Short mmCIF file of C-alpha atoms in Angstrom, two decimals:
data_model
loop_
_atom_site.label_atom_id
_atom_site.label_comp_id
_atom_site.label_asym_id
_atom_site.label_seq_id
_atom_site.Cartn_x
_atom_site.Cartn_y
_atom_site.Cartn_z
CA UNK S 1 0.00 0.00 0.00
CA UNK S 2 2.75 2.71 0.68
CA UNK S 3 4.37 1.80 -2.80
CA UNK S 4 1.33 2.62 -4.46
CA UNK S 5 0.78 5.74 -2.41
CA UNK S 6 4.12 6.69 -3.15
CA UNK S 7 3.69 6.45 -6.48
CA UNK S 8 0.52 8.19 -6.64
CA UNK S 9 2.36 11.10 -4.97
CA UNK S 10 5.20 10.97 -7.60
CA UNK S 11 2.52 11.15 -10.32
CA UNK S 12 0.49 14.02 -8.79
CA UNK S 13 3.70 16.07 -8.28
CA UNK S 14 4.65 15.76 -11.51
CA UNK S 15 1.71 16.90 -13.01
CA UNK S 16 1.34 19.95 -10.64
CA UNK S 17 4.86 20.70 -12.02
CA UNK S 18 4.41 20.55 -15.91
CA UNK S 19 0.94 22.58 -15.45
CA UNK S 20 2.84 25.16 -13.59
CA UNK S 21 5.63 25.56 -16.09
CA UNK S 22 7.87 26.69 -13.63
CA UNK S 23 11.41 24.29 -14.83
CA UNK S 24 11.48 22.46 -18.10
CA UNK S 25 8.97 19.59 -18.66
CA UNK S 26 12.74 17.25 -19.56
CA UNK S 27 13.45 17.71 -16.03
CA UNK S 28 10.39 17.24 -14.23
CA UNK S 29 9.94 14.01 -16.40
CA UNK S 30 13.37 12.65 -15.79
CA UNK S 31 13.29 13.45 -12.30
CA UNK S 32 10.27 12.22 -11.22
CA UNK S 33 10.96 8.82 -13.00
CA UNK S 34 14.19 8.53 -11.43
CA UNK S 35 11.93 9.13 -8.17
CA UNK S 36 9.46 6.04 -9.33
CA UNK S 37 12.64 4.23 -9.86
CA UNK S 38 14.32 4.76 -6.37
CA UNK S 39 11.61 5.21 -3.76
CA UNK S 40 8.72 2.83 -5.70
CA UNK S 41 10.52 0.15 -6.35
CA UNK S 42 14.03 0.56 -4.32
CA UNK S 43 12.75 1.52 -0.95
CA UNK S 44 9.30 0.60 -0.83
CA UNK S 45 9.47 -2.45 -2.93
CA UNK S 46 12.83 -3.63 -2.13
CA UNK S 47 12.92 -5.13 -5.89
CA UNK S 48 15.79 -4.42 -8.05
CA UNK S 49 14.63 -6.39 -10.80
CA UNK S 50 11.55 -4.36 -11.11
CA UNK S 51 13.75 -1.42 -11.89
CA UNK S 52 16.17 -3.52 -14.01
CA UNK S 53 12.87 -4.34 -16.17
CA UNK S 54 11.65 -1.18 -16.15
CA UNK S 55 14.60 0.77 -17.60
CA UNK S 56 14.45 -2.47 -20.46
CA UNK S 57 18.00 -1.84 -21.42
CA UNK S 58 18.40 -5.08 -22.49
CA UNK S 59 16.11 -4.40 -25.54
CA UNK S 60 18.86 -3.12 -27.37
CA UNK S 61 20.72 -6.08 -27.33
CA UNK S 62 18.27 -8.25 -28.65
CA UNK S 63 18.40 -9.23 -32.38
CA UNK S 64 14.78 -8.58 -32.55
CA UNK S 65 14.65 -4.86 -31.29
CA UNK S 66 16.54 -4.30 -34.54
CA UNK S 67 15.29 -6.71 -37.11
CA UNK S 68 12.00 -8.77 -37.06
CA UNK S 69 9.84 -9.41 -34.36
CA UNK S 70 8.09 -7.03 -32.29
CA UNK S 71 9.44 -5.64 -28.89
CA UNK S 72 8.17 -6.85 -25.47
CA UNK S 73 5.71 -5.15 -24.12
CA UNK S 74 6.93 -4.24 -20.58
CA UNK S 75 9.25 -1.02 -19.26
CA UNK S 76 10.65 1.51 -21.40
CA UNK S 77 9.75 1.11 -25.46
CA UNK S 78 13.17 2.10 -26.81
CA UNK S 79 11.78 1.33 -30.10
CA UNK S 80 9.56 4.94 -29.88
CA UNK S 81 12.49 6.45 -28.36
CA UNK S 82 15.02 5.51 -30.97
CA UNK S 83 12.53 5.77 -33.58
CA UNK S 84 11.58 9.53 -32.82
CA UNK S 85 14.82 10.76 -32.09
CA UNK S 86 16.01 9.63 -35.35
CA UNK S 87 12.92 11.47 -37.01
CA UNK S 88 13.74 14.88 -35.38
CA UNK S 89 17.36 14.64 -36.21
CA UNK S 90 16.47 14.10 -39.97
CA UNK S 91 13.63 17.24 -39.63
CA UNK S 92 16.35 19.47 -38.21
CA UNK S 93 18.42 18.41 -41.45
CA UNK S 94 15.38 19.22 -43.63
CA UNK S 95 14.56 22.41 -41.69
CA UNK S 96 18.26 23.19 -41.76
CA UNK S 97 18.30 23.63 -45.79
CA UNK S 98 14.73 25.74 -46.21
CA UNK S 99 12.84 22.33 -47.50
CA UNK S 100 9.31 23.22 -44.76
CA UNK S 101 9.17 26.62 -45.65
CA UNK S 102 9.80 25.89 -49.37
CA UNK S 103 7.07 23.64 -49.52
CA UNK S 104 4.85 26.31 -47.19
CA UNK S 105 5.41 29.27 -49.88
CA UNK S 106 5.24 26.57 -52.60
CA UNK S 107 2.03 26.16 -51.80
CA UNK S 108 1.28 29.40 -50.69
CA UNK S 109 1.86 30.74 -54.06
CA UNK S 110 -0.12 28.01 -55.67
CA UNK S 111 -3.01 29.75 -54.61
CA UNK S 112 -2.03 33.20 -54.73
CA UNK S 113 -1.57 33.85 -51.16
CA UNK S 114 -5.07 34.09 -51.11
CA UNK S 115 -5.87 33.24 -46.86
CA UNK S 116 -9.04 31.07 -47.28
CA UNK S 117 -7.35 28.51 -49.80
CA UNK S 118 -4.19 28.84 -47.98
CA UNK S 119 -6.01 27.70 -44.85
CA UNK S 120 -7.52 24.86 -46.47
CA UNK S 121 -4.00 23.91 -48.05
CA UNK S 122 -1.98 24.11 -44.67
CA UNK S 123 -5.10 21.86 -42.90
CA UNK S 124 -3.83 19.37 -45.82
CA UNK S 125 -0.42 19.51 -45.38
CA UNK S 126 0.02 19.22 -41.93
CA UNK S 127 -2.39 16.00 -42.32
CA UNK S 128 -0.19 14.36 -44.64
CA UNK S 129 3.25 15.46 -43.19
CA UNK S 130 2.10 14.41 -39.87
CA UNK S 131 1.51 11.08 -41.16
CA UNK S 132 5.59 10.39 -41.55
CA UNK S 133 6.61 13.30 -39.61
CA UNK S 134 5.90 13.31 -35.62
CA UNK S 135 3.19 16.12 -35.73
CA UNK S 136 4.56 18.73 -32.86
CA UNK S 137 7.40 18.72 -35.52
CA UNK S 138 5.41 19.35 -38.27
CA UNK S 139 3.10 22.14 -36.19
CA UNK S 140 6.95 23.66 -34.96
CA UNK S 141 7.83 24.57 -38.59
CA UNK S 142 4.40 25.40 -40.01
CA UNK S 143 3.24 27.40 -37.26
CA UNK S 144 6.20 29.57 -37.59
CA UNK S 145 5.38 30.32 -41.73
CA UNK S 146 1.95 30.46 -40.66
CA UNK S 147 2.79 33.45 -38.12
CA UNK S 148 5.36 35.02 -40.67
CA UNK S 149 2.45 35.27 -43.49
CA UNK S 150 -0.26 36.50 -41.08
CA UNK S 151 2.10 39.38 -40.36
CA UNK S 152 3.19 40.21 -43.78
CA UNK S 153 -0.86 39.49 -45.52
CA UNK S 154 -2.17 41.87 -42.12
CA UNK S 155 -4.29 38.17 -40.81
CA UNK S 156 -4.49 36.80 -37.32
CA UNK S 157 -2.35 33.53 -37.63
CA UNK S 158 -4.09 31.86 -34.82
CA UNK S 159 -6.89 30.23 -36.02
CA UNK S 160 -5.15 28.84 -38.85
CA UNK S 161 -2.78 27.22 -36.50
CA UNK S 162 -5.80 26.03 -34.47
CA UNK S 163 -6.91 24.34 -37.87
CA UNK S 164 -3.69 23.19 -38.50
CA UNK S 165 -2.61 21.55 -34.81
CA UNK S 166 -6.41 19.59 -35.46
CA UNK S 167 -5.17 18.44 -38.73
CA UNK S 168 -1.74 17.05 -37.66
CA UNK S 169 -2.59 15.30 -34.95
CA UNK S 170 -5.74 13.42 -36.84
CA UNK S 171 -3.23 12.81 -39.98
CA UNK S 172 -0.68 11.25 -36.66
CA UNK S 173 -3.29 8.38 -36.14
CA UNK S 174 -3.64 7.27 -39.51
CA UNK S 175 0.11 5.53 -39.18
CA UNK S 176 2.04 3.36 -37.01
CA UNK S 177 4.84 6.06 -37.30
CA UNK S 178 2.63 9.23 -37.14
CA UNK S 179 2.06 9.41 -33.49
CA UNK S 180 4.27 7.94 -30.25
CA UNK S 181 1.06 6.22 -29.28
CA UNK S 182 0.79 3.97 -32.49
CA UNK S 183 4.71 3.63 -32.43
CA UNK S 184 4.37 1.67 -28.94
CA UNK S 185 1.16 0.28 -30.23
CA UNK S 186 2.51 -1.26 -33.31
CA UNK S 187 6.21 -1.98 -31.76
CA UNK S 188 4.31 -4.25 -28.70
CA UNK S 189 1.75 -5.75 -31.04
CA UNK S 190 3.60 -6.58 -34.30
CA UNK S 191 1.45 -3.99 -36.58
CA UNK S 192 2.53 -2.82 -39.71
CA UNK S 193 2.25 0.63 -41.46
CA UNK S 194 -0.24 -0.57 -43.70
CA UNK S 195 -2.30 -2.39 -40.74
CA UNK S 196 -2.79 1.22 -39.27
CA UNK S 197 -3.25 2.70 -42.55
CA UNK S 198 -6.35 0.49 -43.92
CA UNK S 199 -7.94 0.50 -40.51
CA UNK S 200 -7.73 3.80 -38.92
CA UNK S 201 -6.62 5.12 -42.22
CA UNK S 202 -10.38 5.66 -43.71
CA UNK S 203 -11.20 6.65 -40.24
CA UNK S 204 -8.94 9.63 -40.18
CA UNK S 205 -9.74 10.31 -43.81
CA UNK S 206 -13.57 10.56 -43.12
CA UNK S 207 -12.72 12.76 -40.00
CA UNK S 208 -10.37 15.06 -41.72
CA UNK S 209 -12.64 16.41 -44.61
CA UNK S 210 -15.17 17.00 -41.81
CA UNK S 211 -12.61 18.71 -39.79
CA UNK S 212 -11.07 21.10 -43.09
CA UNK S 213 -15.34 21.77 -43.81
CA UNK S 214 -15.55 22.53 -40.53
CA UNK S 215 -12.86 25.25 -39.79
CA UNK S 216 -13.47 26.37 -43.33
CA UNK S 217 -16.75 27.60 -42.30
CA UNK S 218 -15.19 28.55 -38.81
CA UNK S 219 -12.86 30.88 -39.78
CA UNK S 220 -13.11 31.69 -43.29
CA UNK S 221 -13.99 35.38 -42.12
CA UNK S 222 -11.09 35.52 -39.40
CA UNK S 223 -8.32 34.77 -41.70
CA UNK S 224 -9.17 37.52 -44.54
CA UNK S 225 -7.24 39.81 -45.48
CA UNK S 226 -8.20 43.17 -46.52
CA UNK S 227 -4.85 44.42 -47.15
CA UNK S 228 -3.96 44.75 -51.14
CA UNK S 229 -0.72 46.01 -50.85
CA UNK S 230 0.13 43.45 -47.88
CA UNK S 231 -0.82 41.04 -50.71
CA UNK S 232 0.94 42.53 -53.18
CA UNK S 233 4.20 43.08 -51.29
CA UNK S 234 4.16 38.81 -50.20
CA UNK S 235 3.80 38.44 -53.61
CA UNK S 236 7.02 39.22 -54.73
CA UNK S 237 8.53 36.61 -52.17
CA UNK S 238 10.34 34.17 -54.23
CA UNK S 239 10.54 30.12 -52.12
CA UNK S 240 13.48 29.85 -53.93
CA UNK S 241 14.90 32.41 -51.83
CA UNK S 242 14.67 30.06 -48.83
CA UNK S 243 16.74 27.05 -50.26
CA UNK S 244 20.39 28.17 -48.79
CA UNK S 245 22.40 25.48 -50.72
CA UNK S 246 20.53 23.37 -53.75
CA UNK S 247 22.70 20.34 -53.75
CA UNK S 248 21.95 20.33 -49.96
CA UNK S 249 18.49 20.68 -50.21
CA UNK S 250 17.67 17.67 -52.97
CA UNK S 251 20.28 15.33 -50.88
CA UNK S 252 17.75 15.92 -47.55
CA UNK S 253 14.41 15.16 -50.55
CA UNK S 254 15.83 12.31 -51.58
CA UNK S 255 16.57 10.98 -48.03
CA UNK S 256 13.29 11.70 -46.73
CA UNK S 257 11.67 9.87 -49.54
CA UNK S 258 14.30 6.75 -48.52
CA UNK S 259 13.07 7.00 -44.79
CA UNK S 260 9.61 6.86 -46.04
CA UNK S 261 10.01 4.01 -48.32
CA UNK S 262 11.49 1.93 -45.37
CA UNK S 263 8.51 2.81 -42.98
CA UNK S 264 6.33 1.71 -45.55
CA UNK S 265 7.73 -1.79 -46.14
CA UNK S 266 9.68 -2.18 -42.84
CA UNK S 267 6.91 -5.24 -42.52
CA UNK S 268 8.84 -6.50 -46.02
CA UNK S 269 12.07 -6.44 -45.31
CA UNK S 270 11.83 -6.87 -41.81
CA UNK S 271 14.11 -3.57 -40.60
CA UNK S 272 11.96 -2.48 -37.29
CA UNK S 273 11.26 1.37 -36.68
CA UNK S 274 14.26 1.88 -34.02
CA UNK S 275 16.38 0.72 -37.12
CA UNK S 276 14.89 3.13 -39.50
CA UNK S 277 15.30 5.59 -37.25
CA UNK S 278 18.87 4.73 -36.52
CA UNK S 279 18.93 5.40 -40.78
CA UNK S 280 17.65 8.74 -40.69
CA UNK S 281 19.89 10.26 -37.87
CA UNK S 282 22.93 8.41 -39.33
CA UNK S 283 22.08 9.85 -43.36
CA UNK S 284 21.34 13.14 -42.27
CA UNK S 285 24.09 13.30 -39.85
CA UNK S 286 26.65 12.59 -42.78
CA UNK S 287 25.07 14.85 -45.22
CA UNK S 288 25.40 17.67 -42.87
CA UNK S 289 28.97 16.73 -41.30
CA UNK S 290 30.19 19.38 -43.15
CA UNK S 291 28.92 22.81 -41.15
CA UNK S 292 28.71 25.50 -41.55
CA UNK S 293 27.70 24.39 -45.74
CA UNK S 294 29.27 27.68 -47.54
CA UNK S 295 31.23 30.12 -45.33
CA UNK S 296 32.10 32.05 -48.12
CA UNK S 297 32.58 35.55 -47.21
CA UNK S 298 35.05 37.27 -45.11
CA UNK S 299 34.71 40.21 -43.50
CA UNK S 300 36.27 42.12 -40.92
CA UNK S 301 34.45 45.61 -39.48
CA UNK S 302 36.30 48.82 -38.07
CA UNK S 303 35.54 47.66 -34.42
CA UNK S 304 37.96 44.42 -35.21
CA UNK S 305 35.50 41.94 -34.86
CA UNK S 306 35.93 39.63 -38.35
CA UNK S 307 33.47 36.87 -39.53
CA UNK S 308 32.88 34.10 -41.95
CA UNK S 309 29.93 33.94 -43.03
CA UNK S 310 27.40 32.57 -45.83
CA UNK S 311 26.67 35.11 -48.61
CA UNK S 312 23.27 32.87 -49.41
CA UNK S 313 22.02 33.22 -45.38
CA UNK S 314 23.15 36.89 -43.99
CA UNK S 315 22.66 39.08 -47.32
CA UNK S 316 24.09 42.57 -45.52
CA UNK S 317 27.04 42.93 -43.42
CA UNK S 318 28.26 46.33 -42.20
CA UNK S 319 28.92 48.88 -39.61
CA UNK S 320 25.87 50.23 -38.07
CA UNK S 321 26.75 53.16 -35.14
CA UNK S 322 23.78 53.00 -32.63
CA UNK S 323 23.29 55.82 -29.37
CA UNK S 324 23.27 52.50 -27.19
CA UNK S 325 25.42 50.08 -28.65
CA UNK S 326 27.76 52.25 -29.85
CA UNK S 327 29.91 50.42 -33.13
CA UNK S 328 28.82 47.56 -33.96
CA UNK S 329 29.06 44.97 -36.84
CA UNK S 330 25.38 44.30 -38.17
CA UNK S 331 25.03 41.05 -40.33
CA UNK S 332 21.21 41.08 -41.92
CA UNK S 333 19.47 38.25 -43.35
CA UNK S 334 17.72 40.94 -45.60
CA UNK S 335 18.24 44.03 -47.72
CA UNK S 336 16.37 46.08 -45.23
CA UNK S 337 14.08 45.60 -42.62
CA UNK S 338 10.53 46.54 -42.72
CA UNK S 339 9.69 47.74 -39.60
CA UNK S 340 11.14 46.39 -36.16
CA UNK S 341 8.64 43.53 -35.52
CA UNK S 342 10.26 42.34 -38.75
CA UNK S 343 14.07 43.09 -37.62
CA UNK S 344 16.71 40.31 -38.48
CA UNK S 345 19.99 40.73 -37.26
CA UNK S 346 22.76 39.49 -35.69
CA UNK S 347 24.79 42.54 -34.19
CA UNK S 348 28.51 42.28 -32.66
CA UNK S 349 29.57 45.00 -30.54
CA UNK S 350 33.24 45.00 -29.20
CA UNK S 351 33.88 46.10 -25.28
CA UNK S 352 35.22 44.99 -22.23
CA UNK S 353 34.19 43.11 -19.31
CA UNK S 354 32.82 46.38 -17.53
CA UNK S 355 30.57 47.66 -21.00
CA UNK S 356 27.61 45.45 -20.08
CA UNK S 357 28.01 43.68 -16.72
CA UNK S 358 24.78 42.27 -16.42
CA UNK S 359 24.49 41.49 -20.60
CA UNK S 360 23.03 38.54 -21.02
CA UNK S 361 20.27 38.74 -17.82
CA UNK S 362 19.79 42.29 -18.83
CA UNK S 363 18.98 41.60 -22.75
CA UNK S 364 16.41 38.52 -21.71
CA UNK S 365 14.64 41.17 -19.87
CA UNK S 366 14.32 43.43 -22.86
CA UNK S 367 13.25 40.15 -25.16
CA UNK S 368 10.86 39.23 -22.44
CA UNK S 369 8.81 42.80 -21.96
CA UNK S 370 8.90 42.61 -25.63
CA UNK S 371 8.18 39.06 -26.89
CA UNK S 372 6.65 37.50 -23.62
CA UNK S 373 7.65 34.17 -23.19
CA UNK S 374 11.21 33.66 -24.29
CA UNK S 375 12.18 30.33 -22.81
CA UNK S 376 15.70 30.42 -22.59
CA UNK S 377 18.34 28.00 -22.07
CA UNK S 378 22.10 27.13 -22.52
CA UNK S 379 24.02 27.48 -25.88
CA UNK S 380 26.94 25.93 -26.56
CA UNK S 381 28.91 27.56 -28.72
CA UNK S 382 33.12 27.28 -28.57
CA UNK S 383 35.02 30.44 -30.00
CA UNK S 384 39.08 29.36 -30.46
CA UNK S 385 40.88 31.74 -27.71
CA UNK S 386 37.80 32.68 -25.98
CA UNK S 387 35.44 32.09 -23.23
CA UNK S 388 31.92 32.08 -24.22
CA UNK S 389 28.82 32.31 -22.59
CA UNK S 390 25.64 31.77 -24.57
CA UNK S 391 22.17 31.40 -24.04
CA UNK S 392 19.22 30.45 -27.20
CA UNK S 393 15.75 31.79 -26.77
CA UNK S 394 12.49 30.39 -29.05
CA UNK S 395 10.33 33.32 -28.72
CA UNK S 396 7.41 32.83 -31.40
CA UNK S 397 8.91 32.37 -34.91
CA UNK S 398 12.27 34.05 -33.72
CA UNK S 399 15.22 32.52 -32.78
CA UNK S 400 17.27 34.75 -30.61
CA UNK S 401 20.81 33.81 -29.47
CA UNK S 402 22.73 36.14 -26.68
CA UNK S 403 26.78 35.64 -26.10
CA UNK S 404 29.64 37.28 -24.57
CA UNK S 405 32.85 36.10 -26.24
CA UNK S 406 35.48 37.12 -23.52
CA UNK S 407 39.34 37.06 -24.54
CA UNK S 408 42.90 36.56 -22.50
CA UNK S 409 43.00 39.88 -23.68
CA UNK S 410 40.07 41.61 -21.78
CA UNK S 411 38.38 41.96 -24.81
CA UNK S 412 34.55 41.03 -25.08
CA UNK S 413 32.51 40.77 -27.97
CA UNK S 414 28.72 41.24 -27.03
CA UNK S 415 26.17 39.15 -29.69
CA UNK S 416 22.84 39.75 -30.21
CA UNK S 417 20.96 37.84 -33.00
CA UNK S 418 17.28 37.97 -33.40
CA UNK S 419 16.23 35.99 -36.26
CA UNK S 420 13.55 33.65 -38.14
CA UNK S 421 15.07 32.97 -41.50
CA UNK S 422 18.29 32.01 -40.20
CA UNK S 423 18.51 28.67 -38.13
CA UNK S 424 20.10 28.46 -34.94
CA UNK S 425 22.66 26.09 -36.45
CA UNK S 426 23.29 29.21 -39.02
CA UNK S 427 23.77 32.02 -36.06
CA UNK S 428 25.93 29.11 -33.86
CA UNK S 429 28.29 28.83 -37.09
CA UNK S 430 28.10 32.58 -37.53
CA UNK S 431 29.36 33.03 -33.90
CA UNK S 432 31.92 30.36 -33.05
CA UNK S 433 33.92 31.73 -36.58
CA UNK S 434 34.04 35.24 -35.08
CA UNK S 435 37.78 36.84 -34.08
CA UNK S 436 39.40 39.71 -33.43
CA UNK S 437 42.04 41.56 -34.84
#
């Protein structure tokens, strides 16, 4: 009885702690498992197999977790796991060289950016990318060019995300490898992509049309926009513009399709998902081993502070002199910026240790009273000579990246980068190749 009660505590707690959003959800997760593991069944349970077959770490070396049969049922399903992990590696790839927000202003200019087609396209999409793609990966990246396009065509976003999030997760459930719950469904059972797809395939395909009639009648009025010369301006956006590197970008097309063609027959040739997973990382992690893809610019501004950098990604570099900042290096990601919601920049400003004490607490402040939630956490970036402290911040559809590069010298470079064409990979490379002279 005081196991279970135990454990019902552990649960509780954990709950209270994700709702209140007070540390990150990894941690309360981790931590209150290792608590299940130690108190449940270590001190109230006295049972060390129990934790032994929880943590299932004997999965991996089974011949059948990677080939064949399906996986046991009980502790941990690695399979997911693996499987998963392997997925989001090969999305960063894909999201690395411009392929989601290709395929967003692809379609977006299919139908001449008009908003009520463009809802009903993005309900489609994110139904059938969610049905290879784990669908809070597929939301991450079309949310974003879903936000970007409301502010440029003068729309409120949000209900088109609302339409979209409905879509993604009901285009999840018509595969095994859509959604973690059919992943540990199909791994414990034996099920093949093809059992979930002519079962709760026509399901999901019955639901979705009534979902995309649905929100079309919804919030055909909510997303219109009004604006001609909004519409006119995201007209001239070209989705060629946000391929960096073309060889690049049909290498991470042509994997995708391979990844997709082995989830498809993995019941055919036997390879289970935690192997096709393992494929995807390993692929994309070869194709991009190379990083950053094209530094292929120089430059060095009057404050000292040099740079490589890729032409293709940050399109301006110069001196900018600011009443705050003082002299700083600016690298833009466009010609100009319209407006400052739509500022993209990564500034450099050389100093000492005693020009901004406080920098990096101080600037979250400002990106907080701006932005609202920022959530930021630890970068790490390595500069050759220097001490660097970094934090990353996802704040909406920006990335934002804060650093102080301090020298032997005394010499600190302050970076501030604030961008959403850019990835964080891009501003990471941009940083760690910065020196002084």
């Amino acid at each position: 009885m005081v196991a279970e009660l135990v454990a019902l505590v552990i649960f509780v707690i954990m709950f209270l702690l994700i709702v209140l959003d007070r540390i990150p959800r990894q941690w309360v997760t981790l931590g209150c498992g290792a608590l299940m593991l130690v108190l449940v069944f270590g001190v109230c349970m006295h049972d060390g197999g129990a934790i032994w077959d929880t943590l299932n770490l004997s999965a991996f070396g089974q011949s059948t977790f990677w080939y064949g049969a399906s996986e046991s049922s009980g502790g941990i399903n690695w399979s997911t796991i693996v499987f998963i992990a392997g997925m989001m590696v090969m999305v960063e790839g894909m999201g690395h060289v411009g392929i989601f927000r290709w395929l967003c202003l692809k379609l977006a200019k299919a139908v001449h950016y008009r908003t009520v087609p463009l809802l009903v396209c993005f309900m489609v999409m994110a139904a059938v990318l969610s049905m290879f793609i784990d669908s809070i990966t597929v939301i991450l990246f079309l949310a974003a060019v879903t936000a970007e396009l409301g502010r440029t065509l003068r729309f409120d976003p949000v209900p088109m995300i609302l339409a979209e999030i409905f879509c993604a997760n009901l285009g999840g459930s018509a595969t095994m490898c859509g959604d973690p719950p059919n992943i540990i469904i199909g791994t414990s059972l034996g099920l093949t992509f093809f059992d979930f797809l002519t079962n709760t395939g026509v399901i999901v395909l019955i639901c979705l049309v009534a979902t995309v009639v649905y929100f079309y009648f919804c919030f055909r009025k909510q997303v219109q926009s009004w604006d001609p010369q909004a519409r006119q301006k995201v007209m001239e956006l070209d989705p060629r513009d946000s391929i960096h590197n073309r060889g690049q970008f049909a290498i991470h097309v042509v994997l995708f399709l391979v990844v997709v063609v082995l989830l498809i027959t993995h019941a055919q040739t036997g390879l289970t998902v935690a192997t096709v997973g393992i494929i995807a990382a390993i692929l994309t992690l070869l194709v991009n081993r190379q990083t950053p893809a094209n530094p292929d610019t120089h430059y060095t501004g009057t404050n000292g502070v040099s740079v490589y950098y890729d032409s293709s990604i940050w399109k301006v570099c110069q001196m900018t002199e600011d009443a705050a900042l003082g002299t700083v290096l600016e690298l833009a990601t466009a010609d100009s910026a319209d407006g400052a919601e739509d500022y993209q920049a990564v500034l450099l400003q050389r100093g000492t240790a005693d020009t901004y004490p406080d920098f990096i607490d101080d600037s979250e402040k400002d990106l907080k009273q701006a932005y609202g939630i920022i959530k930021p956490r630890t970068a790490n970036i390595t500069v050759e000579g220097a001490e660097v402290t970094a934090v990353r911040c996802d704040i909406q559809t920006y990335y934002a990246v804060l650093a102080t590069i301090t020298y032997d010298s005394g010499d600190v470079v302050y970076v501030s980068a604030l961008t959403k064409l850019a990835s964080i990979n891009d501003i990471v490379n941009l940083v760690e190749s910065v020196s002084l002279s």
